[in-house]
Coordinates of C-alpha atoms in Angstrom, one line a residue:
X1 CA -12.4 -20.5 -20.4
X2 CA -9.2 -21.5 -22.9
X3 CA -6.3 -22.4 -20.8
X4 CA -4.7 -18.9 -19.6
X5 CA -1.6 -19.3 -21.7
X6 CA -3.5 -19.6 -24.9
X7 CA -5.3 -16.8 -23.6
X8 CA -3.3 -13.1 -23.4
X9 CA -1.7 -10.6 -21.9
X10 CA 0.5 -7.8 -22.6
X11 CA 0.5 -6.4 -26.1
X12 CA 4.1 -5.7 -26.0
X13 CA 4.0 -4.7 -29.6
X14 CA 2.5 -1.7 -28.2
X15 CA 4.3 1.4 -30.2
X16 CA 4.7 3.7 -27.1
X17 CA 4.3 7.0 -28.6
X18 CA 0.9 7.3 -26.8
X19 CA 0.7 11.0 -26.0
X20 CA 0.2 11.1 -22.4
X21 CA 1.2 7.4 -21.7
X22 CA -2.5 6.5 -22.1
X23 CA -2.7 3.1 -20.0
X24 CA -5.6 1.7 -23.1
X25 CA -3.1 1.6 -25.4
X26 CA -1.0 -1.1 -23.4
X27 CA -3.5 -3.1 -22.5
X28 CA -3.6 -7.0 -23.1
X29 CA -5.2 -8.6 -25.6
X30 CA -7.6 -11.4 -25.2
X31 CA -6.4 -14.6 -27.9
X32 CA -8.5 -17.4 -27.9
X33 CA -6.5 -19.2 -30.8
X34 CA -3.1 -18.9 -32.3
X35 CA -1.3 -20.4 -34.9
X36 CA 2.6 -21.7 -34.0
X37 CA 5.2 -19.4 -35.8
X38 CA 8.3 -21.5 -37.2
X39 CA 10.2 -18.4 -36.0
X40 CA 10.4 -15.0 -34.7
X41 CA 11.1 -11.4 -35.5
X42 CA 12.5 -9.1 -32.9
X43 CA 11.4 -6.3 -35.2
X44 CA 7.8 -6.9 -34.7
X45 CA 7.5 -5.7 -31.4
X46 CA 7.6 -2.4 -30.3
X47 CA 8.7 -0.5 -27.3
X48 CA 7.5 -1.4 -23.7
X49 CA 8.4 -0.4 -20.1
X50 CA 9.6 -3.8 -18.2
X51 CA 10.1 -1.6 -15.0
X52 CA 7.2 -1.9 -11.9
X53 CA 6.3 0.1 -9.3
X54 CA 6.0 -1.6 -6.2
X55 CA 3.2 -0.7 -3.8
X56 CA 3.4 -2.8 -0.3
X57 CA 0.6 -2.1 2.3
X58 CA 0.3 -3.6 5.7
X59 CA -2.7 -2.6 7.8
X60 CA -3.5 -2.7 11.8
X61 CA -6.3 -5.3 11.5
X62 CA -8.0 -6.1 15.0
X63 CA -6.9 -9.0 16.7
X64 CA -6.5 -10.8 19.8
X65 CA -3.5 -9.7 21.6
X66 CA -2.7 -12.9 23.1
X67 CA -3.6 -15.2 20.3
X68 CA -3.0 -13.0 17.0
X69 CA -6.7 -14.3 15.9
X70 CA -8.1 -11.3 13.9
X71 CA -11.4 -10.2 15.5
X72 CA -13.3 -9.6 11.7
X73 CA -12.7 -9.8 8.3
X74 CA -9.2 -10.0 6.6
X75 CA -8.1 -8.4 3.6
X76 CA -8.1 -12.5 1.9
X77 CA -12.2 -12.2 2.1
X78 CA -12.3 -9.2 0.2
X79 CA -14.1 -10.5 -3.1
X80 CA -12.3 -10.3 -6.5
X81 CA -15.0 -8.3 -7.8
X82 CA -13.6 -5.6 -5.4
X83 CA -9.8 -5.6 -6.1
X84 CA -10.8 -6.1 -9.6
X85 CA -12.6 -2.4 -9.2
X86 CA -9.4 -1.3 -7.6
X87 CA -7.1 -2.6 -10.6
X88 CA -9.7 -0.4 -12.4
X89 CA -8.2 2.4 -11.1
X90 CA -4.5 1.0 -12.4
X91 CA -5.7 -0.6 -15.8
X92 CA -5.0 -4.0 -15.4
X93 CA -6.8 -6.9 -15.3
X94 CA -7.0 -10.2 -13.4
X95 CA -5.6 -13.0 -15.3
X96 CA -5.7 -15.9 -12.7
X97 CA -5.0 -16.5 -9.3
X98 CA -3.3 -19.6 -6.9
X99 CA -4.1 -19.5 -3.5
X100 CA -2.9 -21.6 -0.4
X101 CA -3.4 -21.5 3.2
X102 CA -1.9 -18.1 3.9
X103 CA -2.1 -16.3 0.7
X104 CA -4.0 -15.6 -2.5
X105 CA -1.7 -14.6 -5.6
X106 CA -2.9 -13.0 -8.8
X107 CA -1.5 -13.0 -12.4
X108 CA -2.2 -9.4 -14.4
X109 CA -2.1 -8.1 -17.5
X110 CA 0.6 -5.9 -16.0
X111 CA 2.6 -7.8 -13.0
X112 CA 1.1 -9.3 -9.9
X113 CA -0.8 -8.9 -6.8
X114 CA -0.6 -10.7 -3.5
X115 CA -3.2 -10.8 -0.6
X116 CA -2.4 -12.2 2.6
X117 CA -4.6 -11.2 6.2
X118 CA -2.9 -8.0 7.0
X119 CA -0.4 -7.4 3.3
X120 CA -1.4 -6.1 0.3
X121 CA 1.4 -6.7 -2.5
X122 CA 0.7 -4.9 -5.9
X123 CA 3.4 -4.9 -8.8
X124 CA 2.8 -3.2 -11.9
X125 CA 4.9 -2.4 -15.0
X126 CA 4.0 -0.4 -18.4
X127 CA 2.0 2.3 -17.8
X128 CA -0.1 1.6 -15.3
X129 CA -0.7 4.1 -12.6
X130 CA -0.4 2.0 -9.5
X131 CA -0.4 5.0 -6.8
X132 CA -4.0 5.8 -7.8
X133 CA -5.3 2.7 -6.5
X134 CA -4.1 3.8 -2.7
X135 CA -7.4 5.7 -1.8
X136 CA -9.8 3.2 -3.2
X137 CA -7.5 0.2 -1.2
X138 CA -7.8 2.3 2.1
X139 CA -11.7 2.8 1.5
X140 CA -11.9 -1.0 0.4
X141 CA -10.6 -2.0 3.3
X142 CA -12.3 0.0 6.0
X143 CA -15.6 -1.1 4.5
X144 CA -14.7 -4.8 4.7
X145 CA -12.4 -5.3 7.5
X146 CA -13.3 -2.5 9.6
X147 CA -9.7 -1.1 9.4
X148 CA -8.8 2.4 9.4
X149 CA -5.0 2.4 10.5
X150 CA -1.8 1.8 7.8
X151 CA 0.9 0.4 9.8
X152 CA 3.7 0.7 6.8
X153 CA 3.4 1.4 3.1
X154 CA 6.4 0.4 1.1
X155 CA 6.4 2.1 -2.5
X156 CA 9.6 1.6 -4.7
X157 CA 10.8 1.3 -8.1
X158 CA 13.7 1.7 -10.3
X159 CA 14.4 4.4 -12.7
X160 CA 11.9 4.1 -15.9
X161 CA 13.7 4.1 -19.8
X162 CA 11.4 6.3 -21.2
X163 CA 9.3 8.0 -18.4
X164 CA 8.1 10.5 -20.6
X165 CA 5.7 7.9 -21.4
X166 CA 3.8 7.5 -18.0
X167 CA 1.0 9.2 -17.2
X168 CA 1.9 12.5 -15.1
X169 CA 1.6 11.2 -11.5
X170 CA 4.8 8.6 -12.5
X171 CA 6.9 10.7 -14.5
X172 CA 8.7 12.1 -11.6
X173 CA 9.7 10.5 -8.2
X174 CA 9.0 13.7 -7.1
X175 CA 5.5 13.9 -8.3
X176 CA 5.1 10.3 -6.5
X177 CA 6.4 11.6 -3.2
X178 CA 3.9 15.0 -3.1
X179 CA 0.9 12.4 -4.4
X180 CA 1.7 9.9 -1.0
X181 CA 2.3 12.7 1.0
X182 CA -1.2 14.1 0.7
X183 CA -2.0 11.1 2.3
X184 CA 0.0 9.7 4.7
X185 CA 1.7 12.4 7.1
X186 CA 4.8 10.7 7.8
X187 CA 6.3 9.6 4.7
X188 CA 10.1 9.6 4.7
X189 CA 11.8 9.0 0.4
X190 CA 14.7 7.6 -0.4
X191 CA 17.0 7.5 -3.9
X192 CA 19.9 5.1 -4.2
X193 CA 22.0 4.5 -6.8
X194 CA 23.5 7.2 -9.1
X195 CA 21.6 9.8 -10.3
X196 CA 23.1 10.3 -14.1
X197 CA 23.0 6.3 -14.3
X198 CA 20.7 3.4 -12.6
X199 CA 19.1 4.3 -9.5
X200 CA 16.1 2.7 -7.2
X201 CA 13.6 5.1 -5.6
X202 CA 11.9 4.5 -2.0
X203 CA 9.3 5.5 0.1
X204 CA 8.0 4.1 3.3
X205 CA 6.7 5.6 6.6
X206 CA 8.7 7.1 9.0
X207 CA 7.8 4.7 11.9
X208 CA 10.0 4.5 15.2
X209 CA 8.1 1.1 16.3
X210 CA 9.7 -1.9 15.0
X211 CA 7.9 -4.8 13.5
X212 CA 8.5 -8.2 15.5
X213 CA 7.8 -10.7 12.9
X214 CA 10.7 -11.2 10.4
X215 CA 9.8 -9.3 7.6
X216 CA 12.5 -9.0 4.1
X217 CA 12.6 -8.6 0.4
X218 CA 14.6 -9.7 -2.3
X219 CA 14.3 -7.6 -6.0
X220 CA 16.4 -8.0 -8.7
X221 CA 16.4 -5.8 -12.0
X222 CA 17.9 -6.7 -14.6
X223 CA 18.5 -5.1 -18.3
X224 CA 19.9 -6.0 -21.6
X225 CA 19.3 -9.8 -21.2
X226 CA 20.4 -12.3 -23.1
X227 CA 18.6 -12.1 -26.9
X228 CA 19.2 -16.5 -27.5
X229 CA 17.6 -17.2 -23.9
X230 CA 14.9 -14.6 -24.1
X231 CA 13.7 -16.8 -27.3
X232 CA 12.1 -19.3 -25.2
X233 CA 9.5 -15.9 -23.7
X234 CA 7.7 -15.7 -27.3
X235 CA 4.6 -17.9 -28.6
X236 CA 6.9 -18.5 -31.5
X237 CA 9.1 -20.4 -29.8
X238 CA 6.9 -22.1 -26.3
X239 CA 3.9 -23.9 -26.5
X240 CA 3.1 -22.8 -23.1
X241 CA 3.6 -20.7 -20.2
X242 CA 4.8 -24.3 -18.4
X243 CA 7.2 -24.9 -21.3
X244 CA 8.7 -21.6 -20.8
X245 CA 9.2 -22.3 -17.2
X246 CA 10.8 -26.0 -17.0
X247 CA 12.7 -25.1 -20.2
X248 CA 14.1 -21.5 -18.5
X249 CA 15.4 -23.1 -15.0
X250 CA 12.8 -20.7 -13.4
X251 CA 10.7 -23.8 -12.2
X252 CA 13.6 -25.1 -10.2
X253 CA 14.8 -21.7 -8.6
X254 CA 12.6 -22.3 -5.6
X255 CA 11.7 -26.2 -4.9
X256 CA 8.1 -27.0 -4.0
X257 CA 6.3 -23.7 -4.8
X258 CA 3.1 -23.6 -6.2
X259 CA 3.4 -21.6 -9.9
X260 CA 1.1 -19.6 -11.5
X261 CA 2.4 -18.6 -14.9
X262 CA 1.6 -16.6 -18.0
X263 CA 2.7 -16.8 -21.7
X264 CA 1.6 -13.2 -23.6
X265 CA 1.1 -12.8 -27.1
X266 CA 3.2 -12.2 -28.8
X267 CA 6.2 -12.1 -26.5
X268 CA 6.7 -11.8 -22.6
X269 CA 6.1 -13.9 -19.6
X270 CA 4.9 -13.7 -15.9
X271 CA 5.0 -15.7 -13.0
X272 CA 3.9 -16.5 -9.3
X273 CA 5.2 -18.8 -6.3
X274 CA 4.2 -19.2 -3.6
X275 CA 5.5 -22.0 -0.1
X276 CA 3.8 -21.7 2.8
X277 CA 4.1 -17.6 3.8
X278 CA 6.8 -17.2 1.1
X279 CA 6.4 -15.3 -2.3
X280 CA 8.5 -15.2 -5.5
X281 CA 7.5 -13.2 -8.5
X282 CA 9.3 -13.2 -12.3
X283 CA 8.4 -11.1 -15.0
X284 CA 9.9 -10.1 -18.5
X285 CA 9.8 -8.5 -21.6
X286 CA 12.2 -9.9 -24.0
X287 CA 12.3 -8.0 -27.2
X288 CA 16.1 -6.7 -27.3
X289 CA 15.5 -3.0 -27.9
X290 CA 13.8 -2.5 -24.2
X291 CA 14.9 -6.1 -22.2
X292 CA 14.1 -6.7 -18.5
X293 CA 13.2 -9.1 -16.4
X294 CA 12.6 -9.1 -12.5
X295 CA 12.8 -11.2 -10.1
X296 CA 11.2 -10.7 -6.1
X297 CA 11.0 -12.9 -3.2
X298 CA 10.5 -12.6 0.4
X299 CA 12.3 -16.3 0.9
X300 CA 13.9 -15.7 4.4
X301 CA 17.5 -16.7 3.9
X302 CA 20.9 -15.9 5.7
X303 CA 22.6 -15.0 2.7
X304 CA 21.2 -14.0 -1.0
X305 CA 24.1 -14.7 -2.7
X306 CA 23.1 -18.5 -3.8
X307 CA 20.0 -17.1 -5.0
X308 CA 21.2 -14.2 -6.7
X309 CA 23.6 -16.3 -9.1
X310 CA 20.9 -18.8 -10.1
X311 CA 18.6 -16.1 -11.2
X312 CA 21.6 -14.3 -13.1
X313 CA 22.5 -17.4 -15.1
X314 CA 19.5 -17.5 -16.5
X315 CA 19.0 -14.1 -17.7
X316 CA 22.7 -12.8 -18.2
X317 CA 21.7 -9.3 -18.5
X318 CA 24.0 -6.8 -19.5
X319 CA 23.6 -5.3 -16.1
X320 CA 21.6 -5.7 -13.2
X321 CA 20.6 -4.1 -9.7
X322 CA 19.4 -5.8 -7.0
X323 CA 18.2 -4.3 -3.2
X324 CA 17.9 -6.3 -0.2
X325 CA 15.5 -5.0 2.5
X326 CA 15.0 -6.2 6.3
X327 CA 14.5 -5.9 9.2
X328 CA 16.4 -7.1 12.7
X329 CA 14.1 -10.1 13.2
X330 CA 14.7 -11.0 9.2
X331 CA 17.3 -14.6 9.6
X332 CA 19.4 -12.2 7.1
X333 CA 19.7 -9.7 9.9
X334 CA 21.8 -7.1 8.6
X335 CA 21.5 -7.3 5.3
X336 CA 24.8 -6.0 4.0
X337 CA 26.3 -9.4 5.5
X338 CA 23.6 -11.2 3.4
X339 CA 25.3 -10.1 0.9
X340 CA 28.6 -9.2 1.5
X341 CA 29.9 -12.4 -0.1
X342 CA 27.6 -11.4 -3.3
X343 CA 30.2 -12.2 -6.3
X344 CA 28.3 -12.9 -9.9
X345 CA 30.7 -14.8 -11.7
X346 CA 30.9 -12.5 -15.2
X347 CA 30.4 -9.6 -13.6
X348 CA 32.2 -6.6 -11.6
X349 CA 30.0 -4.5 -9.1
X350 CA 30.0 -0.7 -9.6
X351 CA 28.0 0.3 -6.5
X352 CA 26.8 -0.8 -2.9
X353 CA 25.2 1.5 -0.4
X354 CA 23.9 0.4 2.6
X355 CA 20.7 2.1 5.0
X356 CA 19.5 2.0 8.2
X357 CA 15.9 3.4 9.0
X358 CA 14.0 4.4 12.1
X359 CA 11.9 1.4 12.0
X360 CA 14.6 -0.7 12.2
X361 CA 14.7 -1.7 8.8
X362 CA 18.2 -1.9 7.1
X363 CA 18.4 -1.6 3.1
X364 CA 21.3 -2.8 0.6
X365 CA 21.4 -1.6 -2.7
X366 CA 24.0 -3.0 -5.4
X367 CA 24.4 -2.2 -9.2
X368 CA 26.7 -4.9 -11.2
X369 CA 27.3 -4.7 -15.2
X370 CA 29.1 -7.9 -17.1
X371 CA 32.9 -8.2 -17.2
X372 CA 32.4 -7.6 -21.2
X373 CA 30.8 -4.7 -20.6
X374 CA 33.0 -1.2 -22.0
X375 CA 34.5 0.6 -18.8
X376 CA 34.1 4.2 -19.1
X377 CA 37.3 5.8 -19.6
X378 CA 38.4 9.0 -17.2
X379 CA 38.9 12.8 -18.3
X380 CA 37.4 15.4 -20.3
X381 CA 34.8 14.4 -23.4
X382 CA 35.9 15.2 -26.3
X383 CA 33.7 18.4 -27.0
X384 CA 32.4 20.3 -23.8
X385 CA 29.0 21.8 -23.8
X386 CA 28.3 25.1 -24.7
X387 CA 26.6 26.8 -22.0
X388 CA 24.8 29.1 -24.3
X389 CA 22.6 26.0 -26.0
X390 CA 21.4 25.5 -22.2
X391 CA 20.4 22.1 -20.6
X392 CA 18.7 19.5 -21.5
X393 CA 16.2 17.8 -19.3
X394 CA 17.2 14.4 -18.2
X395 CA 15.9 11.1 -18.7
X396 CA 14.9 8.0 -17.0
X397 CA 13.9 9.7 -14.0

């Protein structure tokens, strides 16, 4: 097989008009040869949805109370053959995968997934529709490893640009929400953020045990990113998916970690780390009219703020959210002190909100935009809406 960053991935030049958000007409294509371009234009490249769902699963896998030794099989001996049939039911596809002693993590066509014994970590973006691989995973995994019992489910994701485009199961949070509910009975979901601006959705189960093992994760989202530094994320400008990532910064953001990365054709760019038990995960589509990137982790730290900046400075989006989610025996603790001392330099935060949930999990949730960015001035608009032409049905949702 050609090395994987001469090989595909996302066709973001996708024109997403697709009636229906058919996932086909996202899907990567396979280049086996390409021809270095002196330069590149934006223009080319068409509309596509940066923003992932997130779908965490941990299962109750038998083990050995005293020891922790699982009894039988764990989700890291399921065969790729059989996720890959469960990514059937998301359309993506497997493009490589870096394992080490505790973890095995996989590059798609759309995002990422990561297996460890008892976690199952999917991450998809375009439109994919992630929420329809839950039944096949739960069947998948009481075949193999004998387990019939979901100890949490994390689902999340921020508000989509143009979710008129996803298929009808992702269109609506609150399509998402009746979906999960049909199968988990006590599903609790959660919207922060505002709801006429940028928002994150959240649903998890309502669970009054808490987890002992330090558990937390780090998700930044960021939009409008810088157009010069997004340059280096196109085959007209990197030779490789390794170029990209030394000549970014990204390689140096977390020390030591084994990378996995992808260079798509014609633009975009994915990534996975992993040290020892610890994830991080990078992903971005560059072309100015639809730029994001995001960034996830579940690096234990006392404080995010450190880590936060690093991954700004190399983005410098226009705006950016970013939630922090933990629980008590996280090193963060609570995580609104992890990030209390959170200040961007270039950039003024509009919004914080802070949760605490039965499971003793604790959430932050911040929204900054750039110090150049236009504040919006108070009073009245200049011509008020006539109730007679009705409403008109928001976007975004």
């Amino acid at each position: 097989m050609a090395e994987k960053d001469q090989l595909s991935s996302r066709n973001a030049a996708t024109d997403a008009t697709v009636a229906g958000g058919d996932p086909a007409a996202q899907r990567p294509k396979l280049v086996l040869h390409r021809v270095r371009q002196a330069s590149f234009c934006w223009d080319s490249v068409g509309f596509f949805e940066g923003a992932e769902k997130l779908l965490e699963v941990w299962f109750e896998l038998p083990c050995d109370q005293e020891t922790g030794k699982l009894h039988g099989a764990s989700l890291r001996s399921i065969s790729r053959e059989d996720w890959e049939t469960v990514l059937d039911e998301v359309s993506c596809k497997i493009i490589s995968v870096k394992s080490n002693d505790v973890m095995d993590a996989y590059v798609l066509s759309e995002s990422s997934m990561f297996i460890s014994d008892d976690r199952f970590i999917l991450k998809t973006c375009g439109v994919t529709t992630l929420l329809a691989a839950v039944p096949s995973l739960i069947t998948l995994v009481e075949r193999v490893c004998h387990c019939t019992n979901v100890r949490d489910i994390f689902y999340s994701r921020k508000n989509f640009e143009r979710p008129d485009l996803q298929n009808q199961l992702h269109r609506k949070f609150d399509h998402e929400v009746e979906y999960l509910d049909k199968i988990f009975w006590n599903g609790a979901a959660y919207c922060l953020g505002r709801m006429n601006g940028d928002r994150w959705y959240l649903y998890m189960l309502d669970q009054p045990i808490p987890r002992a093992e330090a558990d937390q994760t780090l998700e930044i989202y960021m939009d409008g990113l810088d157009e010069t530094a997004m340059t280096i994320f196109t085959m007209a400008n990197s030779s490789t998916a390794e170029e990209a990532t030394k000549a970014s910064g990204i390689a140096d953001l977390i020390p030591g970690a084994i990378i996995d990365d992808a260079l798509f054709d014609p633009v975009g760019y994915s990534m996975n780390g992993l040290l020892g038990d610890c994830y991080f995960t990078i992903h971005i589509t560059p072309q100015p009219n639809c730029s994001y990137a995001s960034f996830e982790t579940n690096l234990p730290q006392s404080s995010y703020s450190e880590l936060v900046n690093r991954v700004i400075a190399i983005f410098k989006p226009k705006k950016f959210s970013f939630s922090l989610f933990a629980n008590q025996s996280s090193p963060c603790g609570v995580s609104l002190h992890a990030v209390e001392e959170s200040h961007v330099s270039g950039y003024r935060r509009l919004d914080k909100q802070y949760c605490e949930f039965p499971n003793a999990y604790n959430l932050t949730f911040c929204h900054y935009v750039r110090l150049d960015s236009p504040r919006r001035q108070s009073g009245l608009k200049a011509s008020l809406p006539s109730l007679a032409n009705g409403f008109s049905s928001t976007t975004g949702s």
